[in-house]
Amino acid sequence: MTVTVVGIDGDALPPAASAVVERAEVVVGDRERLARHAPDGALAVGLDPLPPALDEVERAAGAGQPVAVLVAGDPGLDVVLRALRARGLRPAVVPTVSTVRRLLARLGRPADDVVVVSAHGRDATRALNVCRARPSVAVLTAPGAGPAEIGAGLVGWRRTLVVVEDLGGERERVVSVDPEEAARRTWSDPGVLLCLADPDALAPLAWHAGGEPTPPAGGWALPEDAFAHRDGMVTPAEVRAVALARLAPRPGELVWDVGAGSGAVAVECARMGAAVIAVERDPVQCVRVVANAGTHQVDVRVVEDEAPRGFAGLPRPDAVFVGGGGPEVVAACADLGADRVVVALSAFDRLGSTRDVLRAAGYQVAGCQISVSRMAELSGDPTGATTGLTATNPVFLIWGAGRNDQRGTP
């Protein structure tokens, strides 16, 4: 094995790494670590940009030259190790403690409930959505996706950001700020941050790293009585089951529930790991959404406003459920750029116009009528042993997915 990836905790090399680096003919790393650790006579190769550095590692490995790749923190969490294996290289690894574990140790905080996500590259928005959804998230930051950008994306959510600068260095500093303050500051070398819904809360002992996984225990499409609601104004369980299948909520995505009512769909999406915003004009219903989210121990951001006026300033969704509102609301939701839009209708005469709006926005459109007859005990039987069926009102679901390349394609 000619390639060794070395994790560095702070300024010093791990004891097992000194000999590896000393005999290396090619040393790869950032400017600071090359200046500090590359031996005289070795070819020093910068990691930025990454592809040329990987090309040089491949060349040297093919020639049988010993190569040392220096990374900050745990190599198992670094993109370089993954990139080397993607090129068919199987490097040896000299590990060290990850920056996430070191930050948690600084805080004296357990790690079993903490989700670890990366903000590097195209994953930045997905990492942000996990911060919006989960109560304890460690983020591996990146240029353009550091505390200021994460903080700006979390405005409107109740979160505390614990940010460490120059971890393990002479200028190390750990600070706790709210998202607004994080967005205003200029940060120095923040490799990791911790996003917490409640900094003082101690989560239950977890059996699964990062807390309870999704799908949630107890399944989904919960019965109506699992939610506080007004006079039956709650999306029926069977309708929610189909709507969830089309919305496809999952960790890393943001779902809007527009005309949320009691928030049953919003809560179900949050239980599946998605970040969720519920838009509802009725203040009493907004209170119910908050109560239902608390009952099911999920985080739903509630926007008390009329749609589409309340959409202003909200982050772009990946999926939208429209449970209430007229044609104007459906048209506004179709123009948001979401990957998937699902509309629930009780009136047959709105099917055609809703279909046309979604098609004009570039979606492939499909739909169905959901008519349900539920088992129920028949009245008049003193033994209660006779079971019949009770019909519920039919609901029409129409959805758009897979936006076309050209808007207006029929």
mmCIF file with all atom_site columns, C-alpha atoms in Angstrom, residues 225-322:
data_model
loop_
_atom_site.group_PDB
_atom_site.id
_atom_site.type_symbol
_atom_site.label_atom_id
_atom_site.label_alt_id
_atom_site.label_comp_id
_atom_site.label_asym_id
_atom_site.label_entity_id
_atom_site.label_seq_id
_atom_site.pdbx_PDB_ins_code
_atom_site.Cartn_x
_atom_site.Cartn_y
_atom_site.Cartn_z
_atom_site.occupancy
_atom_site.B_iso_or_equiv
_atom_site.pdbx_formal_charge
_atom_site.auth_seq_id
_atom_site.auth_comp_id
_atom_site.auth_asym_id
_atom_site.auth_atom_id
_atom_site.pdbx_PDB_model_num
ATOM 1  C CA . ASP A 1 225 ? -57.853 10.979 16.479 1.00 0.00 ? 225 ASP A CA 1
ATOM 2  C CA . ALA A 1 226 ? -54.044 11.156 16.682 1.00 0.00 ? 226 ALA A CA 1
ATOM 3  C CA . PHE A 1 227 ? -54.408 14.872 15.895 1.00 0.00 ? 227 PHE A CA 1
ATOM 4  C CA . ALA A 1 228 ? -56.287 17.696 17.596 1.00 0.00 ? 228 ALA A CA 1
ATOM 5  C CA . HIS A 1 229 ? -58.719 19.069 15.006 1.00 0.00 ? 229 HIS A CA 1
ATOM 6  C CA . ARG A 1 230 ? -61.926 21.043 14.631 1.00 0.00 ? 230 ARG A CA 1
ATOM 7  C CA . ASP A 1 231 ? -65.209 19.397 13.607 1.00 0.00 ? 231 ASP A CA 1
ATOM 8  C CA . GLY A 1 232 ? -63.591 16.723 11.472 1.00 0.00 ? 232 GLY A CA 1
ATOM 9  C CA . MET A 1 233 ? -61.387 19.271 9.624  1.00 0.00 ? 233 MET A CA 1
ATOM 10 C CA . VAL A 1 234 ? -58.456 16.911 9.235  1.00 0.00 ? 234 VAL A CA 1
ATOM 11 C CA . THR A 1 235 ? -57.158 15.120 6.149  1.00 0.00 ? 235 THR A CA 1
ATOM 12 C CA . PRO A 1 236 ? -58.402 11.492 6.347  1.00 0.00 ? 236 PRO A CA 1
ATOM 13 C CA . ALA A 1 237 ? -55.778 8.849  7.014  1.00 0.00 ? 237 ALA A CA 1
ATOM 14 C CA . GLU A 1 238 ? -56.276 7.125  3.659  1.00 0.00 ? 238 GLU A CA 1
ATOM 15 C CA . VAL A 1 239 ? -55.835 10.415 1.787  1.00 0.00 ? 239 VAL A CA 1
ATOM 16 C CA . ARG A 1 240 ? -52.706 11.179 3.795  1.00 0.00 ? 240 ARG A CA 1
ATOM 17 C CA . ALA A 1 241 ? -51.279 7.774  2.899  1.00 0.00 ? 241 ALA A CA 1
ATOM 18 C CA . VAL A 1 242 ? -51.524 8.490  -0.842 1.00 0.00 ? 242 VAL A CA 1
ATOM 19 C CA . ALA A 1 243 ? -50.418 12.107 -0.443 1.00 0.00 ? 243 ALA A CA 1
ATOM 20 C CA . LEU A 1 244 ? -47.310 11.048 1.495  1.00 0.00 ? 244 LEU A CA 1
ATOM 21 C CA . ALA A 1 245 ? -46.453 8.527  -1.210 1.00 0.00 ? 245 ALA A CA 1
ATOM 22 C CA . ARG A 1 246 ? -46.503 11.351 -3.792 1.00 0.00 ? 246 ARG A CA 1
ATOM 23 C CA . LEU A 1 247 ? -44.799 13.987 -1.635 1.00 0.00 ? 247 LEU A CA 1
ATOM 24 C CA . ALA A 1 248 ? -41.985 11.550 -0.723 1.00 0.00 ? 248 ALA A CA 1
ATOM 25 C CA . PRO A 1 249 ? -40.863 13.405 2.435  1.00 0.00 ? 249 PRO A CA 1
ATOM 26 C CA . ARG A 1 250 ? -37.439 12.365 3.693  1.00 0.00 ? 250 ARG A CA 1
ATOM 27 C CA . PRO A 1 251 ? -34.383 13.757 5.507  1.00 0.00 ? 251 PRO A CA 1
ATOM 28 C CA . GLY A 1 252 ? -32.704 16.615 3.669  1.00 0.00 ? 252 GLY A CA 1
ATOM 29 C CA . GLU A 1 253 ? -35.885 17.877 1.975  1.00 0.00 ? 253 GLU A CA 1
ATOM 30 C CA . LEU A 1 254 ? -38.245 20.762 2.730  1.00 0.00 ? 254 LEU A CA 1
ATOM 31 C CA . VAL A 1 255 ? -42.027 20.304 2.444  1.00 0.00 ? 255 VAL A CA 1
ATOM 32 C CA . TRP A 1 256 ? -44.668 23.027 2.566  1.00 0.00 ? 256 TRP A CA 1
ATOM 33 C CA . ASP A 1 257 ? -48.192 22.279 3.808  1.00 0.00 ? 257 ASP A CA 1
ATOM 34 C CA . VAL A 1 258 ? -50.332 25.119 2.399  1.00 0.00 ? 258 VAL A CA 1
ATOM 35 C CA . GLY A 1 259 ? -53.767 25.602 3.932  1.00 0.00 ? 259 GLY A CA 1
ATOM 36 C CA . ALA A 1 260 ? -52.475 23.302 6.660  1.00 0.00 ? 260 ALA A CA 1
ATOM 37 C CA . GLY A 1 261 ? -55.585 23.214 8.842  1.00 0.00 ? 261 GLY A CA 1
ATOM 38 C CA . SER A 1 262 ? -54.714 21.138 11.889 1.00 0.00 ? 262 SER A CA 1
ATOM 39 C CA . GLY A 1 263 ? -51.364 20.222 10.330 1.00 0.00 ? 263 GLY A CA 1
ATOM 40 C CA . ALA A 1 264 ? -51.832 16.465 10.019 1.00 0.00 ? 264 ALA A CA 1
ATOM 41 C CA . VAL A 1 265 ? -49.968 16.307 6.687  1.00 0.00 ? 265 VAL A CA 1
ATOM 42 C CA . ALA A 1 266 ? -47.261 18.657 7.981  1.00 0.00 ? 266 ALA A CA 1
ATOM 43 C CA . VAL A 1 267 ? -46.708 16.527 11.073 1.00 0.00 ? 267 VAL A CA 1
ATOM 44 C CA . GLU A 1 268 ? -46.653 13.292 9.065  1.00 0.00 ? 268 GLU A CA 1
ATOM 45 C CA . CYS A 1 269 ? -43.991 14.745 6.745  1.00 0.00 ? 269 CYS A CA 1
ATOM 46 C CA . ALA A 1 270 ? -41.917 15.845 9.724  1.00 0.00 ? 270 ALA A CA 1
ATOM 47 C CA . ARG A 1 271 ? -42.216 12.358 11.235 1.00 0.00 ? 271 ARG A CA 1
ATOM 48 C CA . MET A 1 272 ? -40.648 11.064 8.012  1.00 0.00 ? 272 MET A CA 1
ATOM 49 C CA . GLY A 1 273 ? -37.598 13.282 8.602  1.00 0.00 ? 273 GLY A CA 1
ATOM 50 C CA . ALA A 1 274 ? -38.363 16.240 6.322  1.00 0.00 ? 274 ALA A CA 1
ATOM 51 C CA . ALA A 1 275 ? -38.137 19.893 7.287  1.00 0.00 ? 275 ALA A CA 1
ATOM 52 C CA . VAL A 1 276 ? -41.662 21.329 7.171  1.00 0.00 ? 276 VAL A CA 1
ATOM 53 C CA . ILE A 1 277 ? -43.333 24.719 6.896  1.00 0.00 ? 277 ILE A CA 1
ATOM 54 C CA . ALA A 1 278 ? -47.090 24.930 7.508  1.00 0.00 ? 278 ALA A CA 1
ATOM 55 C CA . VAL A 1 279 ? -48.873 27.967 6.034  1.00 0.00 ? 279 VAL A CA 1
ATOM 56 C CA . GLU A 1 280 ? -52.271 28.616 7.606  1.00 0.00 ? 280 GLU A CA 1
ATOM 57 C CA . ARG A 1 281 ? -54.347 31.802 7.899  1.00 0.00 ? 281 ARG A CA 1
ATOM 58 C CA . ASP A 1 282 ? -56.532 30.757 10.869 1.00 0.00 ? 282 ASP A CA 1
ATOM 59 C CA . PRO A 1 283 ? -54.757 31.552 14.164 1.00 0.00 ? 283 PRO A CA 1
ATOM 60 C CA . VAL A 1 284 ? -56.727 28.880 16.040 1.00 0.00 ? 284 VAL A CA 1
ATOM 61 C CA . GLN A 1 285 ? -55.650 26.255 13.531 1.00 0.00 ? 285 GLN A CA 1
ATOM 62 C CA . CYS A 1 286 ? -52.050 27.481 13.825 1.00 0.00 ? 286 CYS A CA 1
ATOM 63 C CA . VAL A 1 287 ? -52.206 26.740 17.541 1.00 0.00 ? 287 VAL A CA 1
ATOM 64 C CA . ARG A 1 288 ? -53.448 23.242 16.693 1.00 0.00 ? 288 ARG A CA 1
ATOM 65 C CA . VAL A 1 289 ? -50.530 22.705 14.294 1.00 0.00 ? 289 VAL A CA 1
ATOM 66 C CA . VAL A 1 290 ? -48.065 23.624 17.052 1.00 0.00 ? 290 VAL A CA 1
ATOM 67 C CA . ALA A 1 291 ? -49.874 21.362 19.526 1.00 0.00 ? 291 ALA A CA 1
ATOM 68 C CA . ASN A 1 292 ? -49.948 18.418 17.112 1.00 0.00 ? 292 ASN A CA 1
ATOM 69 C CA . ALA A 1 293 ? -46.265 18.846 16.304 1.00 0.00 ? 293 ALA A CA 1
ATOM 70 C CA . GLY A 1 294 ? -45.482 18.841 20.017 1.00 0.00 ? 294 GLY A CA 1
ATOM 71 C CA . THR A 1 295 ? -47.593 15.739 20.614 1.00 0.00 ? 295 THR A CA 1
ATOM 72 C CA . HIS A 1 296 ? -45.631 13.847 17.967 1.00 0.00 ? 296 HIS A CA 1
ATOM 73 C CA . GLN A 1 297 ? -42.275 15.377 18.973 1.00 0.00 ? 297 GLN A CA 1
ATOM 74 C CA . VAL A 1 298 ? -41.448 16.944 15.617 1.00 0.00 ? 298 VAL A CA 1
ATOM 75 C CA . ASP A 1 299 ? -40.551 20.450 14.501 1.00 0.00 ? 299 ASP A CA 1
ATOM 76 C CA . VAL A 1 300 ? -42.964 22.264 12.168 1.00 0.00 ? 300 VAL A CA 1
ATOM 77 C CA . ARG A 1 301 ? -42.457 25.941 11.399 1.00 0.00 ? 301 ARG A CA 1
ATOM 78 C CA . VAL A 1 302 ? -45.855 27.673 11.310 1.00 0.00 ? 302 VAL A CA 1
ATOM 79 C CA . VAL A 1 303 ? -46.485 30.739 9.148  1.00 0.00 ? 303 VAL A CA 1
ATOM 80 C CA . GLU A 1 304 ? -49.746 32.415 10.166 1.00 0.00 ? 304 GLU A CA 1
ATOM 81 C CA . ASP A 1 305 ? -50.741 34.230 6.987  1.00 0.00 ? 305 ASP A CA 1
ATOM 82 C CA . GLU A 1 306 ? -52.909 34.126 3.896  1.00 0.00 ? 306 GLU A CA 1
ATOM 83 C CA . ALA A 1 307 ? -51.555 32.158 0.943  1.00 0.00 ? 307 ALA A CA 1
ATOM 84 C CA . PRO A 1 308 ? -49.883 33.106 -1.329 1.00 0.00 ? 308 PRO A CA 1
ATOM 85 C CA . ARG A 1 309 ? -48.980 36.320 0.524  1.00 0.00 ? 309 ARG A CA 1
ATOM 86 C CA . GLY A 1 310 ? -47.359 34.309 3.299  1.00 0.00 ? 310 GLY A CA 1
ATOM 87 C CA . PHE A 1 311 ? -44.906 32.705 0.868  1.00 0.00 ? 311 PHE A CA 1
ATOM 88 C CA . ALA A 1 312 ? -42.703 35.824 0.749  1.00 0.00 ? 312 ALA A CA 1
ATOM 89 C CA . GLY A 1 313 ? -39.208 35.199 2.098  1.00 0.00 ? 313 GLY A CA 1
ATOM 90 C CA . LEU A 1 314 ? -39.659 31.463 2.700  1.00 0.00 ? 314 LEU A CA 1
ATOM 91 C CA . PRO A 1 315 ? -37.026 28.998 1.424  1.00 0.00 ? 315 PRO A CA 1
ATOM 92 C CA . ARG A 1 316 ? -37.921 27.110 -1.751 1.00 0.00 ? 316 ARG A CA 1
ATOM 93 C CA . PRO A 1 317 ? -39.645 23.774 -1.061 1.00 0.00 ? 317 PRO A CA 1
ATOM 94 C CA . ASP A 1 318 ? -38.853 20.382 -2.557 1.00 0.00 ? 318 ASP A CA 1
ATOM 95 C CA . ALA A 1 319 ? -42.512 19.335 -2.292 1.00 0.00 ? 319 ALA A CA 1
ATOM 96 C CA . VAL A 1 320 ? -45.800 21.130 -1.617 1.00 0.00 ? 320 VAL A CA 1
ATOM 97 C CA . PHE A 1 321 ? -49.120 19.835 -0.322 1.00 0.00 ? 321 PHE A CA 1
ATOM 98 C CA . VAL A 1 322 ? -52.079 22.111 -1.026 1.00 0.00 ? 322 VAL A CA 1
#
